[in-house]
Coordinates of C-alpha atoms and ligand atoms in Angstrom, one line a residue:
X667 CA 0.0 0.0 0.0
X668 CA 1.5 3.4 -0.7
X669 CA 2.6 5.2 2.2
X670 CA -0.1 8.2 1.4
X671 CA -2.7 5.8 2.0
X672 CA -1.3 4.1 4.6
X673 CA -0.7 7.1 6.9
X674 CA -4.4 7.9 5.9
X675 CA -5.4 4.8 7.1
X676 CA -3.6 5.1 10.3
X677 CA -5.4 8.4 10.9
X678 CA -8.9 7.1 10.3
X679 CA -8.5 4.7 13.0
X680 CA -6.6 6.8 15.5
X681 CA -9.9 8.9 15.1
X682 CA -12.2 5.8 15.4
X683 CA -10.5 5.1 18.3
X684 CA -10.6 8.3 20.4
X685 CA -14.4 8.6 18.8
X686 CA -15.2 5.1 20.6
X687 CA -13.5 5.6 23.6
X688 CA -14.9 9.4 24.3
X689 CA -18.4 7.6 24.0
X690 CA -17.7 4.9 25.8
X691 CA -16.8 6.9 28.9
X692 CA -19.5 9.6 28.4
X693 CA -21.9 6.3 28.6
X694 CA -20.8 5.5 31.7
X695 CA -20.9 9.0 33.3
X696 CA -24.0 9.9 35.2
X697 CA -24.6 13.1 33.7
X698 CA -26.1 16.4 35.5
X699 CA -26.5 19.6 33.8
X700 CA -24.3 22.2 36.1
X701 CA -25.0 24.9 34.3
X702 CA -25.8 27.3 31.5
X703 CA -24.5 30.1 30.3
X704 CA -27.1 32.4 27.9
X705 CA -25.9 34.9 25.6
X706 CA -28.0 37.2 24.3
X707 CA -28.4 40.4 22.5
X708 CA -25.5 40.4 23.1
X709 CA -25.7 38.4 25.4
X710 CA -25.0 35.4 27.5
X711 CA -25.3 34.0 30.2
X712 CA -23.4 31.5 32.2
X713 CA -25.5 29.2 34.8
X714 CA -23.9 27.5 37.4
X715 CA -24.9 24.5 39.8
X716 CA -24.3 26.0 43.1
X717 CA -21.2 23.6 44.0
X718 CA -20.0 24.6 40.9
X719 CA -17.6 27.6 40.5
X720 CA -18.6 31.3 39.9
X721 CA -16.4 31.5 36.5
X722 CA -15.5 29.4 33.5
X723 CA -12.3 30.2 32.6
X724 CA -12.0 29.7 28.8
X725 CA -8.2 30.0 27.1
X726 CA -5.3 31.0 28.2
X727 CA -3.7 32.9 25.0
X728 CA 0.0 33.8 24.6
X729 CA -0.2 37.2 23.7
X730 CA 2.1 39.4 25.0
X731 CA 4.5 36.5 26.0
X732 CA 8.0 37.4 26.8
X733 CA 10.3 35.7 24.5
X734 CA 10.5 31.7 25.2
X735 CA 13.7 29.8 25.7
X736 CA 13.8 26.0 24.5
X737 CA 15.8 23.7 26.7
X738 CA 18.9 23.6 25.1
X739 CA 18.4 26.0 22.6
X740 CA 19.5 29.6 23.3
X741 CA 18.1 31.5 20.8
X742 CA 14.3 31.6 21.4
X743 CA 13.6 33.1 17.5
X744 CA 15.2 30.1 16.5
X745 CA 12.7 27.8 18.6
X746 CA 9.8 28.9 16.1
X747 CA 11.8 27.5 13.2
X748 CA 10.4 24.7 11.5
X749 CA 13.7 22.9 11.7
X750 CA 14.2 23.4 15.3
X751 CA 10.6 22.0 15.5
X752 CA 11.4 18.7 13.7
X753 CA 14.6 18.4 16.1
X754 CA 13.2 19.3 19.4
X755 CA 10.3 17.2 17.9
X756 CA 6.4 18.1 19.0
X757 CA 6.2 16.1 22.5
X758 CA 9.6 17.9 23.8
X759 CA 8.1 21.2 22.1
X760 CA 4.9 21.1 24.0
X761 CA 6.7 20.1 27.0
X762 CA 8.7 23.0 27.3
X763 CA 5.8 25.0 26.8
X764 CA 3.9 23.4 29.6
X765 CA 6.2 25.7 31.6
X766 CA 3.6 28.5 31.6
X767 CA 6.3 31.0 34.1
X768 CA 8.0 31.1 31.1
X769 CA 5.3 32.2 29.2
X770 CA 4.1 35.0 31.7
X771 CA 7.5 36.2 32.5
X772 CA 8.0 38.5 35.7
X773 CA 5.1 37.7 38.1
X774 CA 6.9 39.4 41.3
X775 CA 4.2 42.3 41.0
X776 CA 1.3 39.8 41.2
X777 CA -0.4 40.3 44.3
X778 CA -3.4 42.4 43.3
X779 CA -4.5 39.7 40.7
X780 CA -3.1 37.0 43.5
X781 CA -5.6 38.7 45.5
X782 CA -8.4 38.9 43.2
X783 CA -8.1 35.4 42.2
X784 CA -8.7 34.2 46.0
X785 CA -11.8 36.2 45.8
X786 CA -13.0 34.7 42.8
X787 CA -12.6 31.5 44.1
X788 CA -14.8 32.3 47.3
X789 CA -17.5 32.7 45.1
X790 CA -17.4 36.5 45.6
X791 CA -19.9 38.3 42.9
X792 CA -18.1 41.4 42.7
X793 CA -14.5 40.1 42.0
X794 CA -16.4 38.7 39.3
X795 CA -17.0 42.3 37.6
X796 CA -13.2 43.2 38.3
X797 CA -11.7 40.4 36.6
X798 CA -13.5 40.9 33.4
X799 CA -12.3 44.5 33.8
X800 CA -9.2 43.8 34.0
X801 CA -9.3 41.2 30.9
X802 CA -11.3 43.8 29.1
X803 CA -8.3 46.2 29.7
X804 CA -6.3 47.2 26.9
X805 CA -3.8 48.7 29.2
X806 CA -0.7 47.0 28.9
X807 CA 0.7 46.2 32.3
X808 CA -3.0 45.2 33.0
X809 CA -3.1 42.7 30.1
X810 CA -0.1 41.1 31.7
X811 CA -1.7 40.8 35.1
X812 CA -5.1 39.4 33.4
X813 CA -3.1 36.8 32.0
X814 CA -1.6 35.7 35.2
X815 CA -4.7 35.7 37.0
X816 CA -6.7 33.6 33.5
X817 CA -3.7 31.4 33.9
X818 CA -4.1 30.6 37.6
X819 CA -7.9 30.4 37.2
X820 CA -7.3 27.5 34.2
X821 CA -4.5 25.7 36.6
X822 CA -7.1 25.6 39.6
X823 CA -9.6 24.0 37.0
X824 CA -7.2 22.1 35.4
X825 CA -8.7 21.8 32.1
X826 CA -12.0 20.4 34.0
X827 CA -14.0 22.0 31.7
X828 CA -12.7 20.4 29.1
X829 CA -12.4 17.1 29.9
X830 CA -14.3 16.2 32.7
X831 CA -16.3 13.2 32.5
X832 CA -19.4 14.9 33.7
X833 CA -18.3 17.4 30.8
X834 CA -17.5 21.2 31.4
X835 CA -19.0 22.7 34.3
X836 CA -20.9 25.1 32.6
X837 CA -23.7 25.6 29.7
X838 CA -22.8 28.6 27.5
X839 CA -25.7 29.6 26.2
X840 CA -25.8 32.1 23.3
X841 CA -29.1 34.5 22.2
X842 CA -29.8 36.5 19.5
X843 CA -32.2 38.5 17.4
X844 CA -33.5 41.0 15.7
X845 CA -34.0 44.3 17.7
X846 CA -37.0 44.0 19.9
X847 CA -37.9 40.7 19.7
X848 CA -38.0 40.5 23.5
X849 CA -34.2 39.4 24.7
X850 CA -34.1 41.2 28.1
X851 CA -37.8 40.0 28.9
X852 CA -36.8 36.5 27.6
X853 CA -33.4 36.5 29.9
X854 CA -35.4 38.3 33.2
X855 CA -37.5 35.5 33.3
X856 CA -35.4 32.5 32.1
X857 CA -33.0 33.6 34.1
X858 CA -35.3 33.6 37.2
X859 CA -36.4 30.3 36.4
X860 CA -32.8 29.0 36.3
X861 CA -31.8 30.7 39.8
X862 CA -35.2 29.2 40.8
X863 CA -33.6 25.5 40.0
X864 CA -30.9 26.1 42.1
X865 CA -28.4 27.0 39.4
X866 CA -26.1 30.1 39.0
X867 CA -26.7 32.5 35.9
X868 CA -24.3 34.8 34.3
X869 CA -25.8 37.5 31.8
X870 CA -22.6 38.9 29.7
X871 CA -24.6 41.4 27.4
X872 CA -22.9 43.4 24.5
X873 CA -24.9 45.8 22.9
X874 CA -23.4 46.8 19.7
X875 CA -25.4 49.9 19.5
X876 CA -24.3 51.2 22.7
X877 CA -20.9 51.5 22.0
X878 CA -21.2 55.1 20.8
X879 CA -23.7 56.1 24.1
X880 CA -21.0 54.3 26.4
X881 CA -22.5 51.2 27.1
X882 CA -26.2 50.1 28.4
X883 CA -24.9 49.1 31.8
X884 CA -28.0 50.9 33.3
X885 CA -30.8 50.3 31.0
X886 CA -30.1 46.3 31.0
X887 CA -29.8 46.3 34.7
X888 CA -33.2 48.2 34.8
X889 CA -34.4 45.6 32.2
X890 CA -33.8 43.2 34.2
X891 CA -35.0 44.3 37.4
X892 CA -35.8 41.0 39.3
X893 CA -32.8 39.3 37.4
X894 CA -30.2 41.7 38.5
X895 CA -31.0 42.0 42.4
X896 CA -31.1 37.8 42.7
X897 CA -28.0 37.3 44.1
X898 CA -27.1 34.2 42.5
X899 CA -27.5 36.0 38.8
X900 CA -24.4 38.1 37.6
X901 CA -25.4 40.9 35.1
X902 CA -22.2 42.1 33.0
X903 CA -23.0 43.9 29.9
X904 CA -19.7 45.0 28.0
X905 CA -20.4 47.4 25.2
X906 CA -18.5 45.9 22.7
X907 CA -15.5 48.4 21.0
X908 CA -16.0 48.9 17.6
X909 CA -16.8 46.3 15.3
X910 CA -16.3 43.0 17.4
X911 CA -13.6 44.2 19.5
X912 CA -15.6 43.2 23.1
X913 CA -16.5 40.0 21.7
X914 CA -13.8 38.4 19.9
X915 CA -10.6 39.7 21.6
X916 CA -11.2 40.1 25.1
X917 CA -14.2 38.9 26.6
X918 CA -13.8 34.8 25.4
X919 CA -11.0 34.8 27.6
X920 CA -12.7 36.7 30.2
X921 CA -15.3 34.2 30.5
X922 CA -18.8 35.0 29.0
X923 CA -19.9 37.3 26.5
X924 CA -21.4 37.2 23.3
X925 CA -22.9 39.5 21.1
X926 CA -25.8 39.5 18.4
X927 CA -29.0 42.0 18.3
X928 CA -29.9 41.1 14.6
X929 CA -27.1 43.2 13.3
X930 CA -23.8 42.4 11.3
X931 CA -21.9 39.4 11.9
X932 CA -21.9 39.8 15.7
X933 CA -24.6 36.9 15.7
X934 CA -22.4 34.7 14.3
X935 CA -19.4 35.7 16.5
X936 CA -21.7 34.6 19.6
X937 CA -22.4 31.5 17.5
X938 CA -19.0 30.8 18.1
X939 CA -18.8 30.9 21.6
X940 CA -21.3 28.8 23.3
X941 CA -22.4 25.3 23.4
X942 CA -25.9 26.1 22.4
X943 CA -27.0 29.2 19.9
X944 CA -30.4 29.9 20.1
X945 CA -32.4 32.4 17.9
X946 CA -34.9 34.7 19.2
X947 CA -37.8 35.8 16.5
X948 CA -40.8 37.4 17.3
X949 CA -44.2 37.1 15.8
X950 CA -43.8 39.6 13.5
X951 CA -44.4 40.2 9.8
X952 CA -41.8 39.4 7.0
X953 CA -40.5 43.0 7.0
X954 CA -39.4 43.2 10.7
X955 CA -38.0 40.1 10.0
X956 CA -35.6 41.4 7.4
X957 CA -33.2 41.8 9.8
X958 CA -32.3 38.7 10.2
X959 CA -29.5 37.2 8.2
X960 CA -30.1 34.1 6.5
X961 CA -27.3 32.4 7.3
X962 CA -28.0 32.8 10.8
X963 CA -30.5 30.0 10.9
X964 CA -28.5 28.0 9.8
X965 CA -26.4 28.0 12.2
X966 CA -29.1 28.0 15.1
X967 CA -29.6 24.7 17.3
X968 CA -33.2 26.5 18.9
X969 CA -35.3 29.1 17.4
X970 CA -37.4 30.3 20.0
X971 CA -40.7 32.4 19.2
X972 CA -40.9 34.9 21.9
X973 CA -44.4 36.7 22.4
X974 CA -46.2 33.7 21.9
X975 CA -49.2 34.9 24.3
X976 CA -52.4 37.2 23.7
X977 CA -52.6 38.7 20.2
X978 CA -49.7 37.3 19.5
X979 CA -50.2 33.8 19.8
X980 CA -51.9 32.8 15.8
X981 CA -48.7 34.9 14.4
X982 CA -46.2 32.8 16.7
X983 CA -47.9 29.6 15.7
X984 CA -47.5 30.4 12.1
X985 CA -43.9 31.5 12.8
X986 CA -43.5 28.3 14.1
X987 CA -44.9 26.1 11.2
X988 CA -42.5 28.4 9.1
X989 CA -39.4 28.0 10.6
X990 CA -39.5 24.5 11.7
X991 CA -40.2 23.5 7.8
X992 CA -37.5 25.9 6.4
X993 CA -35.5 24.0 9.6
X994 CA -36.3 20.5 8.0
X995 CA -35.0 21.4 4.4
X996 CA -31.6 22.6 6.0
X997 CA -28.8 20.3 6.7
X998 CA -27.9 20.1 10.4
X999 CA -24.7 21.0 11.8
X1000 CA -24.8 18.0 14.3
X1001 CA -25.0 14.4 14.0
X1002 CA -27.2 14.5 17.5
X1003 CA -29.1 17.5 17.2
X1004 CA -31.4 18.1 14.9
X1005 CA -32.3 22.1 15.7
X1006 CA -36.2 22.7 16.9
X1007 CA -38.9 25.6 17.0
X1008 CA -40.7 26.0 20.2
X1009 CA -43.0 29.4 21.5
X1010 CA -42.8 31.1 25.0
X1011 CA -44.0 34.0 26.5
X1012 CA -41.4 35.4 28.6
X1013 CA -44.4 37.6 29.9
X1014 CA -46.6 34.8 30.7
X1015 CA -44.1 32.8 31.7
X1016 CA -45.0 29.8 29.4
X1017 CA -43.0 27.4 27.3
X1018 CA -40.2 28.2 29.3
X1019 CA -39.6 24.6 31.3
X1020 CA -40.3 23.0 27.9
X1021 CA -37.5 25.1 26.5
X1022 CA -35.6 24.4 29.2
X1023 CA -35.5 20.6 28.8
X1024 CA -34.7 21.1 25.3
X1025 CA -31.8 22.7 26.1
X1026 CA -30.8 19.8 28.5
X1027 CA -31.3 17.1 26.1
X1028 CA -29.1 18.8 23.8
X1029 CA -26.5 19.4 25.7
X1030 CA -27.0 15.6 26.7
X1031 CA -26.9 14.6 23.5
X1032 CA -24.2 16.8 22.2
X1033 CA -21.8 15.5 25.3
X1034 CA -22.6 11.9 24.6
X1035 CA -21.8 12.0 21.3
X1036 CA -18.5 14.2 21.7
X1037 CA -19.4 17.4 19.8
X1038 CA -19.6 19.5 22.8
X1039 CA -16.1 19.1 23.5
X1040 CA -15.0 19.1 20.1
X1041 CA -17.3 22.5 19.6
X1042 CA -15.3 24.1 23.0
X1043 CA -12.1 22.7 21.8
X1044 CA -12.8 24.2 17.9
X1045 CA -13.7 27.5 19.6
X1046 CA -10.3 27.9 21.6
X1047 CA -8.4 26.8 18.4
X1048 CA -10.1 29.7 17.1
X1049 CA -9.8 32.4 20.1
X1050 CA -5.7 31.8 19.7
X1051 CA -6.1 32.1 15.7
X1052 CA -8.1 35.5 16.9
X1053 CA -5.5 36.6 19.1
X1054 CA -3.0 36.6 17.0
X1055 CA -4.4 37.9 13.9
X1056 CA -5.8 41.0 16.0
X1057 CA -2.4 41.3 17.9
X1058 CA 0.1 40.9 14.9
X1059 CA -3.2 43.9 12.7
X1060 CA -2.8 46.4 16.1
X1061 CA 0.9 46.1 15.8
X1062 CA 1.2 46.7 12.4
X1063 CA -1.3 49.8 12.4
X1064 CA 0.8 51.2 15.0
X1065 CA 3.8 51.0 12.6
X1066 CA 5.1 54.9 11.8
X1067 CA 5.7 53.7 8.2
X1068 CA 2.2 51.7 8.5
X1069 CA 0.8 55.2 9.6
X1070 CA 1.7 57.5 6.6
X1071 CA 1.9 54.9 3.3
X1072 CA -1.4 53.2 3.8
X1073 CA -3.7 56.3 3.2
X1074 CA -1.4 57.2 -0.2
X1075 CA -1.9 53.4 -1.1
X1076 CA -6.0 53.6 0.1
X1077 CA -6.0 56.5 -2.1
X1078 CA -3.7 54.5 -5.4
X1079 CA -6.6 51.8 -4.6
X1080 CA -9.6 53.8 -4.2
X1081 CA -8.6 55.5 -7.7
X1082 CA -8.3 52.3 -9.9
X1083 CA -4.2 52.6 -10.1
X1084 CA -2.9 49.8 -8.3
X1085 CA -4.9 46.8 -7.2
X1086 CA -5.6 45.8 -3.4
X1087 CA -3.6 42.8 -3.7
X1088 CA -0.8 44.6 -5.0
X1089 CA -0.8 47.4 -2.6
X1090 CA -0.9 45.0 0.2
X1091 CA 2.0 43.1 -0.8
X1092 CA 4.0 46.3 -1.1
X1093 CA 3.4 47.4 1.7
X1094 CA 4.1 44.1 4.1
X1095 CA 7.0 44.5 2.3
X1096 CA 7.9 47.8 3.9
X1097 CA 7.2 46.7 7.7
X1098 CA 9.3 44.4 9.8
X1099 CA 6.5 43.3 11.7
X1100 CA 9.2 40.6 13.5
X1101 CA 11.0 43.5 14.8
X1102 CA 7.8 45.0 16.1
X1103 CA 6.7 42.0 18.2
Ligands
GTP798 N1 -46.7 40.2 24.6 C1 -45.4 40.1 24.9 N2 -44.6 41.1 24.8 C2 -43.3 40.9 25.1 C3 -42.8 39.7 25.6 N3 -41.5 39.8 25.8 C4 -41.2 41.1 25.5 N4 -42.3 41.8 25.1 C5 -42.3 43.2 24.7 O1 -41.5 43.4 23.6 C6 -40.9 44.7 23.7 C7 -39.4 44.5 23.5 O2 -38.9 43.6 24.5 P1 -37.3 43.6 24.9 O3 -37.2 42.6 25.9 O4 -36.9 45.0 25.3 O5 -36.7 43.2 23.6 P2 -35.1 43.3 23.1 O6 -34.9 42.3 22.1 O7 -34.3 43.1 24.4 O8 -35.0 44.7 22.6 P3 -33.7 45.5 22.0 O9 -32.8 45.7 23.2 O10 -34.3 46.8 21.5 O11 -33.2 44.7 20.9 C8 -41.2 45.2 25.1 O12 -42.2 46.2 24.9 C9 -41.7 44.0 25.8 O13 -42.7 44.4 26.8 C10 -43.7 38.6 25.7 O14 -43.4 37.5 26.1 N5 -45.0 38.9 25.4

């Protein structure tokens, strides 16, 4: 057999194998949902058993790493070679990067996020707003200390989340639709419901349109009333900077967040960070429903009809007949799930247990069959990618030469006399951007 085809051989069974065993031990683990996490409008929540911790710490990025030294090799540039690679050889690689000091450099100054971290542990609520502060921080010296803190947070957990047998500890939960389909109503009483289980909720909210107001701390707080004075509910909204500067940079590492509100791509970029991604519509005519992006649905595991009481209730029906046909005609995204349609009223305070369930038994489902890990472990493949692109784009803005060529090449483009591609490549070639970093 050629060796192409071997090798491929080899592969498929290595992934047989891990596929058989992850199932085989998720069969015999007695399952308990611990939590959830919503997101919703930008926002999500993060539900917690109470003997479950008051955070889920997600990644632990390598941003702003001082420069690493491989056993035995003193030059650290040349420890990102691809030769020194095949040398060192990948086990011995990752080894030496287990050593996480090495990562964080100098932690002699540590003692406020030493401190902080002892306070999240003891399940205090308001060290809870302060770390995501300072992970939201784009302050330097504060980035450092964030990661020091994320770091310990991940080592206390040690990769629980990941790989426990019960599976992670909590249920991230991510909402979105279209302006005024009912997302603060729909989280004050799920939410409610949730706490009234016994479980701990987290509300991250980012409202893209508050980023130019400064941020709708106050008017979700006071939209959420009952939600936000339950002491085992944490409210957080974090206007999101610019485009999807909260969402994708900062606040996956931070812990919750998400994004959506019917606009731009932020729907998907919540999508992206939770176990479960549920759509909100409301009984509304085709028009109001323009908002929503096709390809949002698609990527959906619930839609959820809010509304559905009163007047409302014929038009959420139909809704519903609509959406779970155009449901059936789409190809699902999981071999477990196939994604529903269900009605509540977040004001009458029905369909929400039936929703509820259905959220268990697809996080059941997804956990037995392994794609809830694999999602999680996709999503922090992808937060590093993030990181990296964002960090090595921020540096190379911040370039002087960056600075005053690219408006004379915007302009060249803009005008039809050199191509993007072109322009691009000429000006990479300009900047040292391994000198910058
Ligand atoms: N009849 C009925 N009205 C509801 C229900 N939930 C929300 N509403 C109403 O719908 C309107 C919008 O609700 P919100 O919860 O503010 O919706 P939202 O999606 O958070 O709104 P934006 O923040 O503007 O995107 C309010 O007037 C609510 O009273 C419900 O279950 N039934």
């Amino acid at each position: 057999m050629p060796e192409r085809e071997q090798v491929k051989k080899k592969c498929h069974h290595s992934v047989l194998r891990k596929r058989t065993n992850s199932s085989s031990v998720m069969m015999k683990s007695v399952h308990r949902i611990g939590s959830s996490l919503l997101y919703t409008k930008c926002l999500r929540t993060s539900l917690l058993s109470q003997d479950h911790t008051p955070f889920w710490l997600c990644a632990n990025s390598l941003h702003q790493s001082t420069p690493l030294q491989a056993d035995g090799d003193s030059n650290s540039d040349g420890f990102f070679k691809s030769n020194t690679l095949k040398k060192t050889g990948y086990a011995k690689y990752q080894q030496s990067l287990l050593d996480v000091s090495k990562l964080l450099g100098n932690t002699e100054d540590m003692q406020d996020a030493d401190e902080l971290f002892d306070r999240l542990i003891a399940k205090e609520r308001a060290s809870l707003a302060r770390a995501i502060t300072l992970v939201e921080s784009t302050h330097r010296e504060k980035q450092r200390k964030a990661q020091y803190l994320l770091t310990k947070v991940l080592k206390h957990m040690k990769g629980e989340d990941l790989y426990s047998l019960k599976g992670p500890r909590s249920f991230r939960i991510g909402l979105s639709g279209p302006p005024g389909s009912g997302k603060s109503t729909f989280i004050e009483t799920f939410g409610k419901f949730l706490t009234g289980l016994g479980h701990r909720v987290a509300v991250l909210a980012v409202d893209p349109s508050s980023s130019a107001s400064g941020g709708s701390l106050l008017g979700d707080k006071t939209r959420m009333p009952e939600l936000s004075r339950d002491m085992s509910a944490f409210i957080r909204p974090s206007p999101s900077c610019g485009s999807l500067g909260g969402v994708t940079r900062t606040t996956n590492e931070a812990i919750v967040l998400c994004e959506g509100g019917g606009v731009g791509q932020s729907e998907f970029a919540v999508a992206d960070m939770v176990d479960m991604f549920c759509l909100l519509i409301p009984p509304a005519g085709g028009d109001e429903l323009q908002g929503i992006k096709k390809g949002i649905v698609e990527v959906a595991d619930l839609v959820v009809v809010t509304k559905s009481d009163g007047d409302l209730l014929p038009a959420a029906c139909r809704i519903q007949t609509e959406y779970s046909s155009a449901l059936r005609l789409m190809r699902s995204r999981s071999k477990a799930w196939r994604p529903k349609v269900t009605k509540v009223s977040a004001l009458e305070k029905t369909g929400i247990s039936e929703l509820w369930e259905m959220m268990q038994d697809f996080r059941e489902s997804t956990l037995l069959c392994g794609e809830l890990l694999s999602r999680r472990e996709r999503q922090l493949k992808l937060w590093l990618r993030n990181h990296i692109r964002d960090h090595i784009m921020g540096r190379f803005e911040r370039q002087p030469k960056v600075k005053s060529m690219l408006p004379v090449l915007e302009d060249l483009v803009v005008k039809g006399h050199v191509t993007p591609g072109l322009a691009a490549d000429y000006m990479l070639q300009q900047v040292d951007l391994v000198d910058d970093l």
